[in-house]
Every structure is written in C-alpha cells, then in structure tokens.
Tab-separated table of C-alpha atoms and ligand atoms in Angstrom:
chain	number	residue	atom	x	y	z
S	263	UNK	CA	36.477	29.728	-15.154
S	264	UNK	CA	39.543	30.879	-13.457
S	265	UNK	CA	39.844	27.751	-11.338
S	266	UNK	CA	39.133	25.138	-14.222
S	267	UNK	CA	42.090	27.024	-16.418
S	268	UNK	CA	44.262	26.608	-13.121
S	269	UNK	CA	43.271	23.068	-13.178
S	270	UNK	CA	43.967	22.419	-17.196
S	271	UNK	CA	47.414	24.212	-16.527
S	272	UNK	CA	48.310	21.648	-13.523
S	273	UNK	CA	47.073	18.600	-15.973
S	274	UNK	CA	49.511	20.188	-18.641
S	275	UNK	CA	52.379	20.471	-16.350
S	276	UNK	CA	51.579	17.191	-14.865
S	277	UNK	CA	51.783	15.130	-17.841
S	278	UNK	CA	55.296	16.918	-19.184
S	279	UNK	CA	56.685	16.457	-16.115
S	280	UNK	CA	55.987	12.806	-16.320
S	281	UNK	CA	57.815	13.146	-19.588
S	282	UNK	CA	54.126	12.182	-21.434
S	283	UNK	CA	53.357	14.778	-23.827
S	284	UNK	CA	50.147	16.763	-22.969
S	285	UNK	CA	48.765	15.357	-26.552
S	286	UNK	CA	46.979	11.969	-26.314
S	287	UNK	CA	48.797	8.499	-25.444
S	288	UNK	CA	49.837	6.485	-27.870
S	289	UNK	CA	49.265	2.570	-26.748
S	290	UNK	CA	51.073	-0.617	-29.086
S	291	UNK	CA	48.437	-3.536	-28.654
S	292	UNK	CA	50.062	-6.631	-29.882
S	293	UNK	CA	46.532	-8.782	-30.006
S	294	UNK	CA	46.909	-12.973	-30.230
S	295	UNK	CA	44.840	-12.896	-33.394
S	296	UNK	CA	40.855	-13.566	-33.929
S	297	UNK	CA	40.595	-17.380	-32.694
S	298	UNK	CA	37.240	-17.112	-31.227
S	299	UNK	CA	33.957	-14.917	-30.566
S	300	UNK	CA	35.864	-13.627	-26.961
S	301	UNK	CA	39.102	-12.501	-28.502
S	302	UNK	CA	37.457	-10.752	-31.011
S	303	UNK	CA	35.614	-9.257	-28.878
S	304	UNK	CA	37.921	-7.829	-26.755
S	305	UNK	CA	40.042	-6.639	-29.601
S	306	UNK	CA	36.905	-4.122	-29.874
S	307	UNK	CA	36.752	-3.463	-26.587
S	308	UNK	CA	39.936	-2.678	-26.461
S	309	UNK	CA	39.452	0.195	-29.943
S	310	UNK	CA	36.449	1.444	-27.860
S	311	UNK	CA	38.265	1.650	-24.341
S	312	UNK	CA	40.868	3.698	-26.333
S	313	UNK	CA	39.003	5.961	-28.455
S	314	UNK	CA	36.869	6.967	-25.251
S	315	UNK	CA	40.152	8.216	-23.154
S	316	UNK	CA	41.290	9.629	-26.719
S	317	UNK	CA	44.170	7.087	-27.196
S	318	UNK	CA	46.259	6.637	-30.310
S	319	UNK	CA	46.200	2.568	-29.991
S	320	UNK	CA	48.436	0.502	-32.696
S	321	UNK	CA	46.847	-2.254	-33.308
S	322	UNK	CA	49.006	-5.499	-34.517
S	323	UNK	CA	47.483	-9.237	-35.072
S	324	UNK	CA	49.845	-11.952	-34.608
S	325	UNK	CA	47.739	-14.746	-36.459
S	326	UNK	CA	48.429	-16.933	-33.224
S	327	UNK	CA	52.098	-16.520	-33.558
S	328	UNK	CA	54.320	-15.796	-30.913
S	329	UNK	CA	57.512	-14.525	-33.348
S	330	UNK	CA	54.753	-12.176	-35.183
S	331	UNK	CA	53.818	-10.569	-31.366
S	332	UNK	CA	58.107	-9.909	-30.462
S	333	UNK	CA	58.169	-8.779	-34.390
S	334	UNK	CA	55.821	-5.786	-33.475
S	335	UNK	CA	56.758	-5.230	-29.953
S	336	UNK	CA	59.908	-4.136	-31.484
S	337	UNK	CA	57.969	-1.918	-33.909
S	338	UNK	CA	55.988	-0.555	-31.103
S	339	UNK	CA	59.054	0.075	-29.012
S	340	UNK	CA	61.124	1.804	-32.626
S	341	UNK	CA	58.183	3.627	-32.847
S	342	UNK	CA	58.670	4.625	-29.051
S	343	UNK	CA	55.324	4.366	-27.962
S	344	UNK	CA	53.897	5.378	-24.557
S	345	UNK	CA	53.109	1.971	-23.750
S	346	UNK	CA	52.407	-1.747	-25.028
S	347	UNK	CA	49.395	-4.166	-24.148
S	348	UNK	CA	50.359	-7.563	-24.894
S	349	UNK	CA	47.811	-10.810	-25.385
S	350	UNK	CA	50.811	-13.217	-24.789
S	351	UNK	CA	49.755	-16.373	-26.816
S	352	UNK	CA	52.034	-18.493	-25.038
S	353	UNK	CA	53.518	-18.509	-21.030
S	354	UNK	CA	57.374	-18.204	-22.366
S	355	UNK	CA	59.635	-17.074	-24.265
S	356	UNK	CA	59.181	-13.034	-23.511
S	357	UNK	CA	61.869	-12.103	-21.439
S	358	UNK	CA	64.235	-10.577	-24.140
S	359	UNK	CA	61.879	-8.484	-25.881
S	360	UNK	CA	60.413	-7.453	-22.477
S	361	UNK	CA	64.078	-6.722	-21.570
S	362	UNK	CA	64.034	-4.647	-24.616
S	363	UNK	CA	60.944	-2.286	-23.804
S	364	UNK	CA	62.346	-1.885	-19.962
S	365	UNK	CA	65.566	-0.638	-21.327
S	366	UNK	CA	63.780	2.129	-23.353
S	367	UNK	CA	61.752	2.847	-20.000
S	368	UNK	CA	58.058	1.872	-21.937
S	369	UNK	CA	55.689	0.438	-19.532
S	370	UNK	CA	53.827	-3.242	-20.355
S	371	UNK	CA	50.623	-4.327	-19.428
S	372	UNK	CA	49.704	-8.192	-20.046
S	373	UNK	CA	46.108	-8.699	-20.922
S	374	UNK	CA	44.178	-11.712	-20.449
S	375	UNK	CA	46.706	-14.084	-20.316
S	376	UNK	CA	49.838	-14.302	-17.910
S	377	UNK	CA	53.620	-15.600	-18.638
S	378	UNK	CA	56.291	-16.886	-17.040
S	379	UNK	CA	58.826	-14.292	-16.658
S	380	UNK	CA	60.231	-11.744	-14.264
S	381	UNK	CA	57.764	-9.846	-12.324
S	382	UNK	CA	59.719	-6.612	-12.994
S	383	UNK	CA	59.664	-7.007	-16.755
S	384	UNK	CA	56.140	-5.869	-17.278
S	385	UNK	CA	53.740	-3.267	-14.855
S	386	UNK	CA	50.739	-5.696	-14.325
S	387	UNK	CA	48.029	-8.594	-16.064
S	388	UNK	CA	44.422	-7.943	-15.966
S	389	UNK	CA	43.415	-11.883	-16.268
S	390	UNK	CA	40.853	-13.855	-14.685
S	391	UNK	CA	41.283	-16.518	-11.855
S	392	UNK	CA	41.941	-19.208	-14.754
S	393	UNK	CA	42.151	-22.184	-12.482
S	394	UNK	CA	39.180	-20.699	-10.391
S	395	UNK	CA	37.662	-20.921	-13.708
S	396	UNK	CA	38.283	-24.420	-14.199
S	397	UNK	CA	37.425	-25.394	-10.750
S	398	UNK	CA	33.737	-23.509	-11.484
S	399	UNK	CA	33.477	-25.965	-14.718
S	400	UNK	CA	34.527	-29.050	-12.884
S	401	UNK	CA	32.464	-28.223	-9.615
S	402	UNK	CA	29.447	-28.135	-11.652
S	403	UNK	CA	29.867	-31.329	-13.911
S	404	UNK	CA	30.099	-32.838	-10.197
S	405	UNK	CA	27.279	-31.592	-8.954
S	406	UNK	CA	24.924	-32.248	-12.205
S	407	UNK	CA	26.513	-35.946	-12.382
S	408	UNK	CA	26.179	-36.871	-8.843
S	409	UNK	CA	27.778	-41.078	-8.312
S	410	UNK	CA	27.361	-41.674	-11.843
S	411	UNK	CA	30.229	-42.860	-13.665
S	412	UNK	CA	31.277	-39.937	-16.067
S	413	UNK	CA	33.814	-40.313	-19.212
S	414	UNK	CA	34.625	-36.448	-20.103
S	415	UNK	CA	36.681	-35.675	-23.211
S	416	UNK	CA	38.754	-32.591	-22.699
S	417	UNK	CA	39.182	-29.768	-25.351
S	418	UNK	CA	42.020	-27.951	-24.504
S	419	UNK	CA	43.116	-24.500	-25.216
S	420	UNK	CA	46.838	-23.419	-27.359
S	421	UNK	CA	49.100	-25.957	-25.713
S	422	UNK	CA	51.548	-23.517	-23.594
S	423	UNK	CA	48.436	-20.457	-22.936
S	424	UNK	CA	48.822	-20.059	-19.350
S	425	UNK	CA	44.642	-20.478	-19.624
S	426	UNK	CA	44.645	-23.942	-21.303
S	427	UNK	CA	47.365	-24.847	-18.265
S	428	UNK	CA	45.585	-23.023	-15.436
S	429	UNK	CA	41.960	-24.408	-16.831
S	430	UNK	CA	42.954	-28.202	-16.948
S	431	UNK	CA	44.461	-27.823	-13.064
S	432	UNK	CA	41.259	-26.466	-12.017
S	433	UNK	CA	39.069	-28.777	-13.283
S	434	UNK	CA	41.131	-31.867	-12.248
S	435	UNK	CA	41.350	-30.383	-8.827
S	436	UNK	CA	37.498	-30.161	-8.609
S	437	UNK	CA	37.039	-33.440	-9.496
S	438	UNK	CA	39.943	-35.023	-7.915
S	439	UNK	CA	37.932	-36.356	-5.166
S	440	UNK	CA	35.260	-37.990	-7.239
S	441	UNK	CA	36.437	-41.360	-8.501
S	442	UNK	CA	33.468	-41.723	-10.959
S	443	UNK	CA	34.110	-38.997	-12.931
S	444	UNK	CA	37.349	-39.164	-15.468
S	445	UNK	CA	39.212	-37.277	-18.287
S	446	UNK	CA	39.670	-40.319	-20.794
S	447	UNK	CA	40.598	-37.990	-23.527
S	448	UNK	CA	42.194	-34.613	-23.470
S	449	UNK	CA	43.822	-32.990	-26.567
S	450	UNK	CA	44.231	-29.034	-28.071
S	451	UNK	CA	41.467	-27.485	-30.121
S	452	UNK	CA	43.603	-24.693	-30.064
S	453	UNK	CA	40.548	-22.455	-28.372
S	454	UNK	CA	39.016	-22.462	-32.562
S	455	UNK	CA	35.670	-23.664	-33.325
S	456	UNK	CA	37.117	-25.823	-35.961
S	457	UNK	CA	39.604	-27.600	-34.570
S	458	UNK	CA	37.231	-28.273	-31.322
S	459	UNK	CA	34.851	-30.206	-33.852
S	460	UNK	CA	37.777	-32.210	-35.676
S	461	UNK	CA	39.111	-33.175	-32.034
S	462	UNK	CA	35.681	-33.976	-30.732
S	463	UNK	CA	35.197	-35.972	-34.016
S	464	UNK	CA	38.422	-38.097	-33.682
S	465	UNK	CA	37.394	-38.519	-29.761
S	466	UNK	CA	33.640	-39.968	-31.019
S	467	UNK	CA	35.461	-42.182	-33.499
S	468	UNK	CA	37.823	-43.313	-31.088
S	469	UNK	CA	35.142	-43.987	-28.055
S	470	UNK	CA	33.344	-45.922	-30.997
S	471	UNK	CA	30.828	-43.867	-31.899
S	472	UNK	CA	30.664	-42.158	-28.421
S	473	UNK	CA	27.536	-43.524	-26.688
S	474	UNK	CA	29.976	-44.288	-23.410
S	475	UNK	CA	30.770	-40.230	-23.198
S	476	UNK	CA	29.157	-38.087	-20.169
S	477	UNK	CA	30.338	-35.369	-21.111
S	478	UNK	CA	32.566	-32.356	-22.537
S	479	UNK	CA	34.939	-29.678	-21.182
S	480	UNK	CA	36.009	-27.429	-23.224
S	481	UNK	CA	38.819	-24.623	-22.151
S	482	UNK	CA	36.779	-22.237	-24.734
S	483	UNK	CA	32.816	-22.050	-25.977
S	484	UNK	CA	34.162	-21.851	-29.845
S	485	UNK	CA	35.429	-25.609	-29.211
S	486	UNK	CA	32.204	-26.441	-27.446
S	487	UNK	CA	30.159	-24.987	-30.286
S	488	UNK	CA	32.686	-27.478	-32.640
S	489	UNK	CA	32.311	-29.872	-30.669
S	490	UNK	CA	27.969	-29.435	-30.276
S	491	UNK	CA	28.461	-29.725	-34.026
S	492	UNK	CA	30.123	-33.414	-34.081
S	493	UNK	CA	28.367	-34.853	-31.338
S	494	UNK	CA	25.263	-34.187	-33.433
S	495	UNK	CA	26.578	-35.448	-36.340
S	496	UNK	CA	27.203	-38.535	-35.093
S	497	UNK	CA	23.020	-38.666	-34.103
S	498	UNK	CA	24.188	-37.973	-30.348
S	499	UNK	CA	22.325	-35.613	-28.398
S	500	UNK	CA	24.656	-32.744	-27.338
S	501	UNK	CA	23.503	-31.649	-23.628
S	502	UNK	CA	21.275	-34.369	-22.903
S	503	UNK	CA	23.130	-37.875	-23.791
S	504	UNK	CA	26.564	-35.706	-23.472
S	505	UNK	CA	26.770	-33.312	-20.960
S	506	UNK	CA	28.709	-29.421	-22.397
S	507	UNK	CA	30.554	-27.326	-20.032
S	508	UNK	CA	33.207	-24.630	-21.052
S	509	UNK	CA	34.286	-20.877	-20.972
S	510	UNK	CA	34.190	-17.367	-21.665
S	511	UNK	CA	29.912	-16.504	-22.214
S	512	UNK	CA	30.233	-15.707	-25.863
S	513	UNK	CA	26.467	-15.437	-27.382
S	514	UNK	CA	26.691	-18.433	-29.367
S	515	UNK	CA	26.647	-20.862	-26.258
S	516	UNK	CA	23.983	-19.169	-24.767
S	517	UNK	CA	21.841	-19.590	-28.260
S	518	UNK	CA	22.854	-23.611	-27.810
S	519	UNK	CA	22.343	-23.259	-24.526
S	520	UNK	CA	18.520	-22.107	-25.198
S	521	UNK	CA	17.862	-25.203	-27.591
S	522	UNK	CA	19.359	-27.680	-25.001
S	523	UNK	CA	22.537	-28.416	-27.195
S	524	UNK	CA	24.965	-26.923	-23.927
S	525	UNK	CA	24.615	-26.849	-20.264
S	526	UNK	CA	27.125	-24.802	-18.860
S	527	UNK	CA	29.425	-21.983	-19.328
S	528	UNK	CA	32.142	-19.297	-16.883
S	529	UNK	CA	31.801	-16.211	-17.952
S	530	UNK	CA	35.183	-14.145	-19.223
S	531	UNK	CA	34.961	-10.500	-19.601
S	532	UNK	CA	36.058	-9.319	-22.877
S	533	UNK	CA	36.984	-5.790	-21.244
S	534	UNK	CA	40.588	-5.992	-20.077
S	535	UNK	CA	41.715	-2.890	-21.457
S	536	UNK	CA	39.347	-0.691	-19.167
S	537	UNK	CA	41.601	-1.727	-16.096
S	538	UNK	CA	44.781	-1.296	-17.912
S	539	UNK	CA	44.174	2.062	-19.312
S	540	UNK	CA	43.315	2.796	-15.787
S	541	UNK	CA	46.574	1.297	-14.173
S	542	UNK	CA	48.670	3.101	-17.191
S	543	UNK	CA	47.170	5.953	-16.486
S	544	UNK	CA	47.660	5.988	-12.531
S	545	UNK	CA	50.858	5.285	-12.999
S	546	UNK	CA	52.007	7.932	-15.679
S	547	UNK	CA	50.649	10.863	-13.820
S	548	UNK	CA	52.029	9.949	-10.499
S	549	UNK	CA	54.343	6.390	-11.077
S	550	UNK	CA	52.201	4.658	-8.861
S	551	UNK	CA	53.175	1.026	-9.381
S	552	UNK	CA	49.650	-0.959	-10.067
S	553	UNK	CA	49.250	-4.672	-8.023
S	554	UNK	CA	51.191	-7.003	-10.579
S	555	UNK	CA	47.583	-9.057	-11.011
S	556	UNK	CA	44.373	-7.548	-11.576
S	557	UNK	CA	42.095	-9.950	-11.431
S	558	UNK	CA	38.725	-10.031	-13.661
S	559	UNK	CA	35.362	-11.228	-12.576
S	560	UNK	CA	34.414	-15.211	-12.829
S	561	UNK	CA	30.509	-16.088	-13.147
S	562	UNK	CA	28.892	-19.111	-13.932
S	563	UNK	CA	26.117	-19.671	-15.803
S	564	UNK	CA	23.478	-22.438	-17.231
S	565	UNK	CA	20.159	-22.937	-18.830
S	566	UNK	CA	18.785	-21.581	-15.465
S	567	UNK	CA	19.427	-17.984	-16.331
S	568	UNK	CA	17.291	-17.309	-19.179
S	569	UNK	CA	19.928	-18.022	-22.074
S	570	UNK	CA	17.962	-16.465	-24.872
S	571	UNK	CA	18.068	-13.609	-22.587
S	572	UNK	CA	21.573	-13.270	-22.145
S	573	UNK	CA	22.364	-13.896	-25.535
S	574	UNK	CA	20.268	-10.495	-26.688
S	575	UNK	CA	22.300	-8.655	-24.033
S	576	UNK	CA	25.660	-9.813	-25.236
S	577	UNK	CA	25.359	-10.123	-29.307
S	578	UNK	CA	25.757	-6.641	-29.943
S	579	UNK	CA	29.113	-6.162	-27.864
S	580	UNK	CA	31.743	-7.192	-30.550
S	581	UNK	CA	32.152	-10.916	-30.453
E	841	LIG	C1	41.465	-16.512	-21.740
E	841	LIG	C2	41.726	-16.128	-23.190
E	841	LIG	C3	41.259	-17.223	-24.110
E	841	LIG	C4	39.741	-17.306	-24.282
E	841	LIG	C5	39.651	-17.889	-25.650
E	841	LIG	O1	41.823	-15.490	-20.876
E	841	LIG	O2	43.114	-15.907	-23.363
E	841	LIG	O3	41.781	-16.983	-25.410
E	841	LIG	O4	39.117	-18.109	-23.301
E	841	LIG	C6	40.723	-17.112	-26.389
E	841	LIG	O5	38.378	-17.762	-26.257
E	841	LIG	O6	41.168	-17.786	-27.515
C-alpha cells in the first residue's frame, strides 16, 4: 500500500511539475466534419480513445471548412486547453493560427491528414503512407488488368487534402510504366458519397454512356459507393464490366464488395487518436519530443478475403 501511495504522490508531482494539473487533460479536437463512413468513424474513436484515458476532449465540426477549424482553434487556445488535435481539411493556410497556439506554449497534434507548414509549428501527424496508399490501388488495377487497354475515371478527394494529392501521385506512379492503362478523367467528389455519384454520372455521360470504361479509382469508398450507384444506373455492371478500386475499408464496400459491385479497397484506420494521446502524453510527463510522422498501417484488401466477413467485424465500430 505504502509503495503504490509513493507512486500516486510521484504521478501528482510529476504532472504539476510539467505545469499539467493532476486533474484530467483537457484536449480541443477541431474534426473536418462527417463527409464519409471513415471520418465519422474516427470522430468516435477519437470520444472513446478519450473517455478511456479520462480526457476532457472539445469537440468542434468544421462542416468541411477550413475558416470554421482556425475559428475554434482560437476558442480552444482562449479556452487554454492542454492540447489541440487538428483534422486539417486542406495542406495550407495554418501557419498563423499554429503560430498562435506555439506562442501560448499548447502542443498540436495533426491527425490523419498532413499540411504544409513549419515542422516546429505542430508536435507530430499520425497519417497513413497516402501515396503508398495510392501506389497499393494502382498496383492492383495493374495486376487484375494485365496488357489490356484500361480507361480509369478518377474520383478525387477535397482538392488541396494532402490525401487527394498524395493518392493521385501514387497511383500514377504505379501505373506509370504501363502504357495501356490511363486516367482519361479525373475530377473532385470531394471524398462524399454524393458528389462521387454526380461526378461518376457526368463521366458516363461524357464517355457516352460508358461502355469504353475499365475501371474506377476512387481516393475514398463513399465516392466508390456513389459511383457503384451510377454505373448501375446506367445498366453497367459495377465490378465486372467496370473494374472499383478505392480507400479507407469502411463496411459499406465490403457489403458491395460481397455482391460483386467492388473489387478492391486499402484499408485506413479510423484510430488516430490512440497514437496521439500516447505521443501527448509522453511528452507532457517528460517533454519527450514524438517523431514528427507517425505513420498508420496500409492493408489491402478484395473479394478474396471473405468481405461479408469483414464487414460484420467492422459495422459496429462507428462508421
Ligand atoms: C485520409 C482521410 C480521408 C478519408 C476520407 O487520411 O483524411 O478523409 O480517406 C475522409 O474518407 O473524408
């Protein structure tokens, strides 16, 4: 007994000597907004990753908006949290608000997606390998099309996301050496499921009624699942006549998956906020400076690995 009351009187000095009060964290989490099944998912990853390490986590939706996200990052920062997690929905434009939380000494941790600023302005991303991810999507359309010729229409994700730029380079690079297959379209679906079906519906139109197209890549599965929609409704067979590979392993491409309607998909973990509760936490009791990058898990997957299968695991987990 002795020694554990030692130990809970080290903790407590610990923390106020970090300048943390010994009463729970509190965390700002300025989210991108709900676009698709994987961001909301992670948003409740994110309330359960808190709640278990007893964190006080403010929780602000931008709607997609970038001047929403600085709006409460200054909140978080009046408020004088412990810390902020930002889902930046675009690579620029941060530096002054980041500026702003560095001068009032409060840590930032990027999740999911990176930006183009100074290194020093935030304490580390927890992202993926985006343009591994591509590279996995474009390495497989290669190898499933072989020499045949192959038009692919391109859904891409919010014009400016460092994914929907680091997803397009890695898919061109993987098919960079193979002539037959092309991007003939390539346009934003903004990562919705929506906008994914009106973009693959203008690209059907367009290709005149779309019997010439080989296939799909989509930077997210809500635009495939749009797009799955369209190519059916144009008496197309999604998956067989028109080939659908995309990202992120949210339940609803493994259920089209199942009934033939997608091929493909890289799975995205929606649990970010584990690792930077972790890093925060490292780095509050003793400053120890995380990597700048932590880098998430990349898998592939396709109607090989029992879909229906995967799709039980994964629908109760928040998308
Ligand atoms: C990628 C993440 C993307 C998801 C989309 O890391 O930012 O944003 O792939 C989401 O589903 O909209």
């Amino acid at each position: 007994m002795k020694r554990a009351l030692a130990g809970a009187v080290v903790a407590l000095g610990m923390s106020l000597a970090s300048g943390v009060s010994a009463q729970s964290l509190t965390v700002g989490f300025s989210q991108i907004g709900s676009e698709s099944g994987w961001r909301a998912a992670e948003t409740t990853v994110t309330k359960q990753e808190a709640e278990k390490r007893g964190v006080n986590l403010k929780f602000a939706d931008a709607q997609q908006k970038q001047e929403n996200q600085i709006k409460a990052i200054r909140g978080f920062i009046a408020q004088g949290v412990d810390a902020i997690f930002i889902a930046p929905v675009v690579a620029t434009g941060w530096d002054a608000v980041l500026k702003e939380a560095k001068e009032e000494k409060i840590p930032v941790i990027l999740l999911d997606r990176e930006i183009e600023a100074p290194k020093d302005l935030y304490l580390t991303a927890v992202t993926s390998n985006q343009v591994y991810e591509g590279k996995v999507a474009g390495d497989w359309l290669v190898k499933e099309i072989g020499s045949k010729d192959c038009k692919v229409m391109e859904l891409q994700g919010t014009t400016g996301s460092s994914p929907a730029i680091n997803r397009k380079k890695g898919f061109e690079q993987a098919i960079a050496s193979h002539s037959n297959i092309k991007i003939a379209r390539s346009q934003t679906g903004d990562f919705t499921r929506t906008k994914g079906k009106e973009v693959m519906e203008s690209f059907i139109k367009a290709e005149g009624g779309g019997k010439d197209i080989c296939a799909v890549y989509a930077h997210n599965d809500d635009m495939a699942v749009g797009a799955i929609q369209a190519i059916k409704e144009a008496g197309l067979k999604p998956g067989t006549d028109i080939k659908i590979v995309s990202i992120d392993a949210v339940p609803d491409i493994f259920q089209a998956m199942a009934k033939g309607e997608a091929n493909a998909t890289v799975e995205l973990t929606p649990n970010m906020a584990g690792p930077a509760f972790d890093a925060l936490n490292a780095f509050l009791k003793d400053k120890k400076e995380p990597p700048k990058w932590i880098q998430t898990e990349s898998k592939l997957y396709t109607a090989k690995d029992d879909p229906l299968k995967v799709y039980e695991a994964k629908k109760g987990l928040g998308y």
